Backbone as JSON, one array per atom type, in Angstrom:
{
  "sequence": "MQATAQLTTVVEVDVTKVAALRDRVKGEFQQKTGDKLSFLPFFALAAIEALKAYPIINSTVEGDEIVYPAQENVAIAVDTERGLLTPVVKDAGEKNIAQLAREIADLAARTRDNKLKPDELAGGTFTLTNTGSRGALFDTPIVFLPQSAILGLGAVVKKPGVVSVDGKDAISVRSYVYLALSYDHRIIDGADAARFLGAVKARLEGAQFEGDLGI",
  "N": [[3.34, 13.62, 16.66], [3.24, 16.23, 17.81], [5.68, 17.6, 15.9], [4.47, 17.93, 13.28], [2.57, 19.1, 10.62], [-0.22, 17.58, 10.35], [-2.23, 15.94, 8.15], [-4.53, 14.18, 6.5], [-5.64, 12.12, 3.3], [-8.64, 11.13, 2.3], [-9.98, 8.3, -0.28], [-11.89, 6.66, -2.44], [-11.7, 3.12, -3.67], [-12.04, 1.57, -6.71], [-12.63, -1.44, -6.4], [-12.72, -3.65, -7.87], [-12.05, -5.2, -10.61], [-9.61, -5.81, -9.77], [-10.27, -7.93, -7.72], [-11.74, -9.75, -8.94], [-9.43, -10.48, -11.03], [-7.71, -11.54, -8.76], [-9.22, -13.78, -7.52], [-9.54, -14.82, -10.12], [-6.11, -16.08, -10.92], [-5.23, -16.99, -8.05], [-4.76, -19.54, -7.6], [-3.38, -20.73, -8.99], [-1.13, -19.12, -8.45], [-0.72, -19.39, -5.74], [0.17, -22.06, -6.1], [2.34, -21.91, -7.49], [4.19, -19.87, -6.48], [3.95, -20.63, -4.05], [3.16, -18.47, -1.85], [-0.09, -17.3, -0.65], [-1.44, -15.28, -2.5], [-2.96, -12.14, -1.6], [-4.43, -9.15, -1.42], [-2.68, -7.09, -0.35], [-0.11, -7.33, -1.7], [-1.44, -5.9, -4.85], [-1.99, -3.43, -3.49], [0.53, -2.87, -3.03], [1.82, -2.34, -5.22], [0.36, -1.02, -6.57], [1.13, 1.41, -5.8], [3.84, 2.25, -4.89], [4.37, 2.78, -7.6], [2.97, 4.82, -8.01], [5.28, 6.87, -6.22], [7.12, 6.46, -7.78], [6.32, 8.45, -8.97], [5.51, 10.22, -8.16], [7.67, 11.61, -6.52], [8.12, 13.48, -3.85], [5.78, 12.27, -2.36], [7.95, 10.05, -1.63], [9.28, 11.04, -0.01], [12.22, 12.05, 2.61], [12.88, 13.25, 5.68], [15.89, 15.68, 6.85], [16.66, 16.84, 9.58], [16.7, 20.3, 8.54], [16.75, 19.85, 6.02], [14.3, 18.36, 2.93], [14.85, 15.0, 1.54], [15.81, 12.72, -1.25], [14.69, 9.68, -1.32], [16.32, 7.17, -3.22], [15.89, 5.08, -3.5], [12.47, 3.21, -3.12], [11.68, 1.81, -0.46], [9.46, -0.07, 1.48], [8.19, 0.48, 4.47], [6.12, -1.96, 6.18], [4.27, -1.96, 7.89], [2.77, -4.63, 11.13], [0.82, -5.63, 12.86], [1.8, -7.45, 17.0], [2.38, -9.07, 19.79], [4.05, -7.49, 21.26], [3.46, -4.96, 20.25], [3.6, -2.24, 18.03], [4.87, -2.98, 14.6], [7.49, -2.15, 11.8], [8.31, -3.58, 9.85], [10.98, -3.54, 6.41], [10.78, -3.81, 3.09], [13.48, -4.06, 1.01], [14.21, -1.63, -1.77], [11.86, -1.53, -3.21], [10.6, -1.05, -5.21], [11.5, -2.64, -7.75], [10.58, -5.16, -7.87], [8.26, -7.18, -8.53], [4.79, -9.0, -8.36], [4.58, -11.72, -6.43], [7.02, -11.31, -5.76], [7.35, -9.27, -3.43], [5.14, -10.26, -2.44], [5.68, -12.26, -1.48], [7.99, -11.15, 0.36], [6.74, -9.81, 1.87], [4.96, -11.0, 3.21], [7.24, -13.16, 4.61], [8.75, -11.33, 6.43], [6.4, -10.74, 8.05], [6.22, -12.99, 9.23], [7.95, -12.95, 10.55], [8.53, -11.44, 12.16], [6.12, -11.46, 14.22], [7.3, -14.18, 15.0], [9.62, -12.51, 16.46], [12.05, -12.28, 15.18], [13.86, -10.36, 13.81], [16.47, -9.34, 11.9], [18.36, -6.47, 13.66], [18.28, -4.14, 11.11], [16.41, -4.43, 9.52], [14.13, -2.74, 10.38], [14.87, -0.68, 9.87], [15.62, 2.57, 7.77], [13.44, 2.61, 6.29], [11.05, 4.45, 3.22], [8.13, 5.22, 3.33], [5.57, 3.95, 4.23], [3.43, 1.41, 4.25], [0.14, 0.59, 6.03], [-1.95, -1.89, 7.06], [-5.23, -1.25, 7.7], [-7.57, -2.64, 7.37], [-6.93, -4.97, 8.01], [-8.29, -6.1, 10.47], [-10.64, -5.35, 9.94], [-11.42, -3.1, 10.25], [-12.5, -0.05, 7.45], [-11.37, 2.69, 6.39], [-8.69, 4.19, 9.01], [-7.14, 7.13, 10.2], [-3.73, 7.32, 9.74], [-0.79, 7.28, 11.78], [1.97, 9.27, 10.48], [5.68, 7.78, 10.06], [8.34, 9.55, 11.43], [11.33, 9.69, 10.03], [9.64, 10.14, 8.28], [7.58, 11.01, 5.1], [5.11, 10.48, 4.59], [2.47, 8.06, 4.97], [0.25, 5.09, 4.0], [-2.8, 4.25, 4.73], [-4.3, 0.86, 4.12], [-7.28, 0.22, 3.45], [-10.71, -2.1, 5.0], [-11.65, -4.24, 1.89], [-14.64, -4.27, 0.58], [-18.0, -5.07, -0.1], [-20.61, -3.91, -1.86], [-23.45, -2.07, -3.22], [-22.98, -0.37, -5.9], [-22.96, 2.7, -8.66], [-22.3, 2.32, -11.58], [-21.36, 2.53, -15.39], [-23.75, 1.3, -17.73], [-23.66, 0.43, -21.72], [-23.98, 3.24, -22.19], [-25.59, 4.4, -20.15], [-26.38, 5.3, -16.36], [-26.56, 1.7, -13.83], [-26.98, 0.22, -11.52], [-24.83, -1.9, -9.91], [-23.55, -4.93, -8.32], [-20.21, -3.79, -6.58], [-16.59, -4.24, -5.84], [-15.48, -2.43, -2.93], [-12.79, 0.03, -1.23], [-11.31, 1.81, 1.63], [-8.9, 4.42, 0.9], [-6.71, 5.67, 2.75], [-4.38, 8.41, 3.0], [-2.11, 9.97, 5.06], [-0.39, 12.6, 5.84], [2.65, 14.68, 5.86], [2.23, 17.83, 6.28], [4.3, 19.76, 6.15], [5.2, 19.18, 4.17], [4.7, 17.86, 2.4], [2.29, 19.13, -0.16], [-1.73, 19.38, -0.68], [-2.6, 19.29, -3.22], [-0.22, 17.72, -4.17], [-0.96, 14.88, -2.47], [-3.67, 14.12, -3.63], [-2.83, 13.87, -6.21], [-0.99, 11.48, -5.71], [-2.71, 9.87, -4.61], [-4.65, 10.2, -6.53], [-3.34, 8.11, -8.8], [-2.51, 6.47, -7.9], [-5.39, 5.77, -7.67], [-6.07, 4.4, -10.15], [-4.4, 2.93, -11.03], [-5.21, 1.3, -9.5], [-8.26, 0.51, -9.93], [-7.42, 0.14, -12.81], [-6.31, -2.11, -13.39], [-4.58, -3.84, -14.51], [-2.15, -6.12, -14.2], [-1.6, -8.39, -15.52], [0.11, -9.25, -16.52], [2.38, -8.23, -14.26], [2.59, -9.9, -12.17], [4.49, -11.77, -11.57], [5.0, -14.75, -11.86]],
  "CA": [[2.01, 14.57, 15.8], [3.7, 17.33, 18.09], [6.36, 18.11, 15.45], [4.99, 17.46, 11.78], [1.76, 19.29, 10.52], [-0.4, 15.75, 9.84], [-3.72, 15.84, 7.81], [-5.02, 12.79, 5.65], [-6.49, 12.64, 2.69], [-9.24, 10.04, 1.34], [-10.35, 8.44, -1.36], [-13.04, 5.34, -2.54], [-11.38, 2.93, -5.18], [-13.39, 0.14, -6.74], [-11.45, -2.96, -6.95], [-13.79, -5.34, -8.32], [-11.55, -6.05, -11.14], [-8.27, -6.98, -9.04], [-10.48, -9.02, -7.18], [-11.96, -11.48, -9.89], [-8.12, -11.12, -10.98], [-7.25, -12.54, -7.74], [-9.95, -15.54, -7.79], [-8.49, -16.24, -11.37], [-5.24, -16.78, -10.28], [-4.46, -17.54, -6.71], [-4.42, -21.22, -7.13], [-1.99, -20.99, -9.44], [0.2, -18.11, -7.68], [-0.04, -20.53, -4.49], [0.98, -23.37, -6.79], [4.18, -21.49, -8.28], [5.32, -19.86, -5.04], [3.55, -21.02, -2.08], [1.85, -17.93, -1.04], [-0.68, -16.81, -0.78], [-2.38, -14.01, -3.55], [-3.82, -11.08, -0.99], [-4.63, -7.79, -2.33], [-1.78, -6.25, -0.13], [1.36, -7.13, -2.58], [-1.28, -5.13, -5.27], [-2.07, -2.66, -3.51], [1.51, -2.73, -2.79], [2.58, -2.44, -6.55], [-0.12, 0.6, -6.74], [1.7, 2.64, -4.24], [5.75, 2.15, -5.38], [4.67, 2.87, -8.99], [2.89, 6.58, -8.05], [6.06, 6.78, -5.41], [8.11, 7.1, -8.27], [5.79, 9.33, -9.92], [5.3, 11.76, -7.04], [8.88, 11.21, -4.96], [7.83, 14.37, -3.01], [5.49, 11.23, -1.22], [8.94, 9.04, -0.95], [11.36, 11.86, 0.89], [12.81, 12.15, 4.48], [13.57, 14.48, 6.5], [16.52, 15.11, 7.98], [16.45, 18.53, 9.87], [15.61, 21.36, 7.94], [16.47, 19.22, 4.73], [14.38, 17.1, 2.63], [16.11, 14.56, 1.07], [14.29, 12.75, -1.96], [15.82, 8.71, -1.46], [17.44, 6.78, -4.85], [15.24, 3.68, -3.59], [11.35, 2.95, -2.12], [12.1, 1.44, 0.96], [8.68, 1.14, 1.99], [7.87, -0.47, 5.62], [5.24, -3.07, 6.48], [3.13, -2.2, 9.67], [2.47, -5.13, 11.68], [0.67, -6.04, 14.85], [2.69, -7.64, 17.42], [2.17, -8.64, 21.01], [5.35, -6.3, 21.2], [2.81, -3.44, 19.56], [2.88, -1.49, 16.2], [6.71, -2.16, 14.3], [7.14, -1.79, 10.67], [9.71, -4.13, 8.35], [11.1, -2.97, 5.71], [10.77, -4.23, 1.64], [13.93, -2.44, 0.85], [14.36, -1.44, -3.1], [10.96, -2.31, -3.17], [10.02, -0.18, -6.45], [12.95, -3.58, -7.9], [9.93, -6.39, -6.4], [7.24, -7.81, -8.69], [3.85, -9.14, -7.24], [5.28, -12.99, -6.54], [8.3, -11.19, -4.74], [6.43, -8.29, -2.76], [4.08, -11.31, -1.53], [6.84, -13.15, -0.46], [8.91, -11.17, 1.35], [5.87, -9.24, 2.58], [4.55, -12.6, 4.36], [7.88, -13.15, 5.38], [8.55, -10.34, 7.2], [5.64, -10.37, 9.13], [6.3, -14.13, 9.88], [9.69, -13.19, 11.95], [8.84, -10.21, 13.21], [5.82, -11.75, 14.91], [8.46, -14.58, 15.61], [11.09, -11.89, 17.06], [13.81, -13.4, 14.11], [13.91, -9.58, 12.34], [17.59, -8.34, 12.0], [17.96, -5.12, 13.47], [18.67, -3.55, 9.8], [15.04, -5.13, 8.8], [12.97, -2.57, 10.46], [15.71, 0.75, 9.76], [15.83, 2.64, 6.41], [12.39, 2.7, 5.34], [11.08, 6.14, 2.6], [6.63, 5.12, 3.15], [5.19, 2.9, 5.29], [1.98, 0.57, 4.21], [-0.79, -0.15, 6.97], [-3.53, -2.59, 6.48], [-5.72, -1.35, 9.52], [-8.61, -3.26, 6.73], [-6.78, -6.49, 7.6], [-8.66, -5.76, 10.98], [-11.82, -4.8, 9.85], [-11.72, -0.99, 9.51], [-12.85, 0.72, 6.61], [-10.6, 3.33, 7.11], [-8.71, 5.34, 10.0], [-6.14, 8.27, 9.92], [-2.62, 6.09, 10.12], [0.46, 8.49, 11.93], [3.65, 9.66, 10.22], [6.42, 7.06, 11.43], [9.62, 10.35, 11.33], [11.5, 11.24, 9.68], [9.1, 9.38, 6.44], [6.23, 12.52, 4.95], [3.91, 9.59, 4.09], [2.12, 6.92, 4.96], [-0.82, 4.33, 3.12], [-3.55, 3.47, 5.35], [-5.65, 0.34, 3.55], [-9.56, -0.48, 4.67], [-10.95, -3.46, 4.28], [-12.51, -4.32, 1.05], [-16.37, -4.59, 1.08], [-18.75, -5.48, -1.5], [-21.7, -3.15, -1.86], [-23.24, -1.35, -4.56], [-22.34, 1.13, -6.93], [-23.07, 3.47, -9.21], [-21.64, 1.62, -13.74], [-22.12, 2.92, -16.82], [-24.0, 0.17, -19.46], [-24.48, 0.6, -23.17], [-24.17, 4.91, -21.84], [-26.63, 4.13, -19.14], [-26.33, 3.96, -15.44], [-27.0, 0.99, -13.99], [-26.9, -0.03, -9.36], [-24.33, -3.56, -9.8], [-22.79, -4.98, -6.42], [-18.77, -4.16, -7.05], [-16.11, -4.07, -3.94], [-14.79, -0.89, -2.52], [-11.82, -0.07, -0.42], [-10.55, 3.39, 1.12], [-7.58, 4.08, 1.37], [-6.11, 7.25, 3.33], [-3.61, 8.81, 2.93], [-1.52, 10.71, 6.46], [0.94, 13.25, 5.34], [3.63, 15.89, 6.75], [2.06, 18.93, 5.3], [5.07, 20.42, 5.79], [6.63, 19.22, 3.07], [3.76, 17.41, 1.11], [0.97, 19.63, -0.57], [-2.23, 19.17, -0.29], [-2.45, 18.36, -4.75], [0.64, 16.25, -4.28], [-1.68, 14.12, -1.86], [-4.23, 14.15, -4.15], [-2.38, 13.86, -7.38], [-0.47, 10.63, -5.48], [-4.0, 8.73, -4.4], [-5.44, 9.36, -7.63], [-2.08, 7.66, -9.24], [-3.32, 5.06, -7.5], [-6.45, 5.11, -7.79], [-6.15, 4.85, -11.85], [-3.6, 1.77, -11.2], [-5.69, -0.31, -9.68], [-9.02, 0.58, -11.23], [-7.41, -0.39, -14.78], [-6.35, -3.72, -13.1], [-3.25, -4.56, -15.97], [-1.23, -6.83, -13.21], [-0.93, -9.95, -15.69], [2.37, -8.91, -16.65], [3.47, -7.91, -13.17], [2.29, -10.95, -10.71], [5.35, -12.95, -12.15], [4.56, -16.26, -12.22]],
  "C": [[2.24, 15.92, 16.66], [4.39, 17.73, 17.09], [6.35, 18.34, 13.58], [2.9, 18.14, 12.78], [0.82, 18.27, 10.19], [-2.15, 16.31, 9.17], [-3.68, 14.19, 6.88], [-6.3, 13.01, 4.81], [-7.44, 11.13, 2.63], [-9.51, 9.3, 0.36], [-10.86, 7.17, -1.43], [-12.42, 4.84, -3.63], [-12.36, 1.75, -5.4], [-12.69, -0.8, -7.35], [-11.75, -4.3, -7.13], [-12.81, -5.96, -9.62], [-9.95, -6.55, -11.54], [-9.4, -7.47, -8.28], [-11.08, -9.91, -8.37], [-10.48, -11.11, -10.62], [-7.64, -11.95, -9.78], [-8.12, -13.5, -7.89], [-9.35, -15.83, -8.89], [-7.32, -16.82, -11.11], [-4.61, -17.34, -9.14], [-3.98, -19.02, -6.9], [-3.3, -21.14, -7.96], [-0.97, -19.97, -8.55], [0.85, -18.98, -6.34], [0.86, -21.65, -4.92], [2.3, -23.28, -7.18], [4.42, -20.96, -6.86], [4.84, -20.1, -3.99], [3.16, -20.09, -1.29], [0.89, -17.64, -1.6], [-1.71, -15.49, -1.34], [-3.24, -13.32, -2.37], [-4.04, -10.35, -1.72], [-4.01, -6.93, -2.07], [-0.72, -6.1, -1.85], [0.6, -6.09, -4.25], [-1.55, -4.1, -4.88], [-0.92, -1.99, -3.02], [2.95, -1.75, -4.19], [1.95, -0.67, -6.99], [0.75, 1.69, -7.04], [3.54, 2.58, -4.93], [5.42, 2.72, -6.97], [3.95, 3.84, -9.17], [4.64, 7.15, -7.0], [6.77, 7.66, -6.56], [7.4, 8.11, -9.45], [5.66, 10.31, -8.96], [6.26, 11.57, -5.65], [8.4, 11.92, -4.05], [7.12, 13.23, -1.35], [6.22, 10.21, -0.73], [9.75, 9.78, 0.01], [10.95, 11.58, 2.16], [12.94, 13.45, 4.68], [14.29, 14.52, 7.51], [17.41, 16.88, 8.62], [15.78, 18.8, 9.38], [16.02, 20.93, 6.64], [15.85, 18.11, 4.31], [15.0, 16.34, 1.35], [14.92, 13.31, 0.14], [15.76, 10.81, -1.96], [15.59, 8.2, -2.95], [15.76, 5.95, -4.85], [13.38, 3.63, -3.35], [11.82, 2.23, -1.54], [10.59, 1.33, 1.48], [8.41, -0.84, 3.25], [6.16, -0.99, 5.77], [4.58, -3.09, 7.98], [2.47, -3.08, 9.83], [2.39, -5.3, 12.92], [1.24, -7.22, 15.45], [2.43, -7.99, 18.7], [2.66, -7.47, 21.54], [4.23, -4.9, 20.99], [3.17, -3.65, 18.27], [5.03, -2.62, 15.71], [6.57, -2.74, 12.38], [8.59, -2.47, 10.46], [9.27, -3.29, 7.94], [11.2, -3.83, 4.12], [11.76, -3.0, 1.87], [13.9, -2.6, -1.06], [12.94, -2.08, -3.51], [10.03, -1.85, -5.27], [10.97, -1.6, -7.76], [11.95, -5.03, -8.27], [8.7, -6.13, -7.28], [6.08, -8.22, -7.42], [3.94, -10.22, -5.99], [6.63, -12.62, -5.62], [7.85, -9.9, -3.8], [5.57, -9.5, -1.96], [4.65, -12.28, -0.92], [7.41, -12.33, 0.5], [8.22, -9.74, 2.31], [5.18, -10.22, 4.04], [6.09, -12.63, 5.11], [8.68, -12.73, 6.57], [7.94, -10.31, 7.96], [5.54, -11.42, 9.2], [7.67, -13.85, 10.84], [9.43, -12.06, 12.11], [7.27, -10.28, 13.74], [6.37, -12.44, 16.06], [9.04, -14.17, 16.46], [12.05, -12.26, 16.53], [13.65, -11.96, 13.67], [15.83, -9.28, 13.16], [17.31, -7.4, 12.31], [17.76, -3.82, 12.31], [17.32, -3.67, 8.91], [14.23, -4.12, 9.17], [13.55, -0.4, 10.79], [15.7, 0.97, 7.9], [14.42, 3.38, 5.43], [12.26, 4.5, 5.55], [9.62, 5.74, 3.22], [6.48, 4.08, 3.57], [3.8, 2.83, 4.5], [1.16, 0.16, 5.61], [-1.86, -1.0, 6.73], [-4.21, -2.73, 7.49], [-7.34, -2.14, 9.01], [-7.92, -4.49, 7.29], [-7.81, -7.27, 9.88], [-10.52, -5.81, 11.11], [-12.3, -3.63, 9.47], [-11.44, -0.5, 8.33], [-11.83, 2.21, 6.16], [-10.1, 4.02, 8.71], [-7.58, 6.26, 9.63], [-4.82, 7.74, 9.94], [-1.53, 7.97, 10.79], [1.73, 8.12, 10.85], [4.4, 9.0, 10.66], [7.73, 8.17, 10.65], [10.02, 9.64, 11.05], [10.8, 10.79, 7.96], [7.87, 10.78, 6.55], [5.26, 11.3, 4.75], [3.19, 8.61, 4.81], [0.55, 6.34, 4.56], [-1.43, 3.9, 4.07], [-4.71, 2.23, 3.86], [-6.62, 0.36, 4.25], [-9.26, -1.57, 4.42], [-12.01, -3.11, 3.24], [-13.85, -4.98, 1.09], [-17.11, -4.91, 0.2], [-20.03, -4.2, -1.1], [-22.36, -2.26, -2.73], [-22.93, -0.02, -4.74], [-22.94, 1.24, -7.86], [-22.24, 2.99, -11.04], [-22.15, 2.69, -15.04], [-22.06, 1.51, -17.59], [-24.63, 0.54, -20.0], [-24.75, 2.79, -22.51], [-25.24, 5.0, -21.12], [-26.28, 4.09, -17.85], [-26.82, 3.36, -14.39], [-26.42, 0.59, -12.16], [-25.72, -2.18, -10.77], [-23.29, -3.47, -8.58], [-20.96, -5.15, -6.99], [-18.17, -3.8, -5.94], [-15.02, -2.84, -3.75], [-13.78, -1.07, -2.17], [-11.37, 1.54, -0.11], [-9.61, 3.31, 1.25], [-7.32, 5.37, 1.81], [-4.5, 7.45, 3.89], [-2.65, 9.89, 3.99], [-0.33, 11.05, 5.61], [1.13, 14.45, 6.3], [2.91, 16.97, 6.09], [3.12, 20.41, 4.75], [5.32, 20.74, 4.76], [5.67, 18.8, 1.53], [2.2, 18.35, 0.97], [-0.45, 19.02, -0.2], [-2.74, 17.98, -2.0], [-1.44, 17.41, -4.45], [-0.44, 15.17, -4.16], [-2.12, 13.62, -3.1], [-4.08, 13.29, -5.75], [-1.86, 12.14, -7.09], [-1.08, 9.36, -5.34], [-4.55, 8.37, -5.89], [-4.84, 8.43, -8.84], [-2.51, 5.84, -9.2], [-4.67, 4.19, -7.66], [-7.01, 4.63, -9.43], [-5.97, 3.26, -11.94], [-4.84, 0.75, -11.04], [-7.08, -0.4, -9.97], [-8.81, 0.47, -12.57], [-6.98, -2.21, -14.23], [-5.45, -4.37, -14.28], [-2.47, -5.25, -14.31], [-1.11, -7.51, -13.79], [-0.01, -10.26, -16.02], [3.67, -8.21, -15.61], [2.66, -8.78, -11.98], [3.37, -11.68, -11.03], [6.02, -14.14, -11.39], [4.51, -16.9, -13.65]]
}
């Protein structure tokens, strides 16, 4: 915090369609892959696609230089008895939801069992932290240097929302999540952060993930 000019931008995302898709396919998904289908791989895929569109969010700092990595190496924050550790999904931009779910589950399990290899904790270019797994709506996560940004995923909660029905406003029960992007303002402008979050929000609210499930 003393080395960076950090701030956090938060958006609220309607993930009702993602929740419906997840409920519809989670049985088949587990049967075919052996993994439970959580919201996390959907959020990860949307974030990874947005990193490709806005590579400044995926940049790292080396001395006085801004470096643009060739891959999206996404670190996943894991709560352990030894504290918070961040194993890395290497080349995450080439993976579908099934592959992301498998690798995240494997890395998290081996992190908690203290079975990670040293290189699996190195090389991250961007971090996801699932603070919602403990019920938090959102927080303001701290950027892991030399990365430039970290995305906090809040709890998915149901609450009343305003939707359009036949051109008129109506109240409906919806599923919402807060996404909180903390970033180094020396490198990333607020407009860049807003564009990145806007892309993630649009992808999740569109919920066109059937072709990305990998089953």
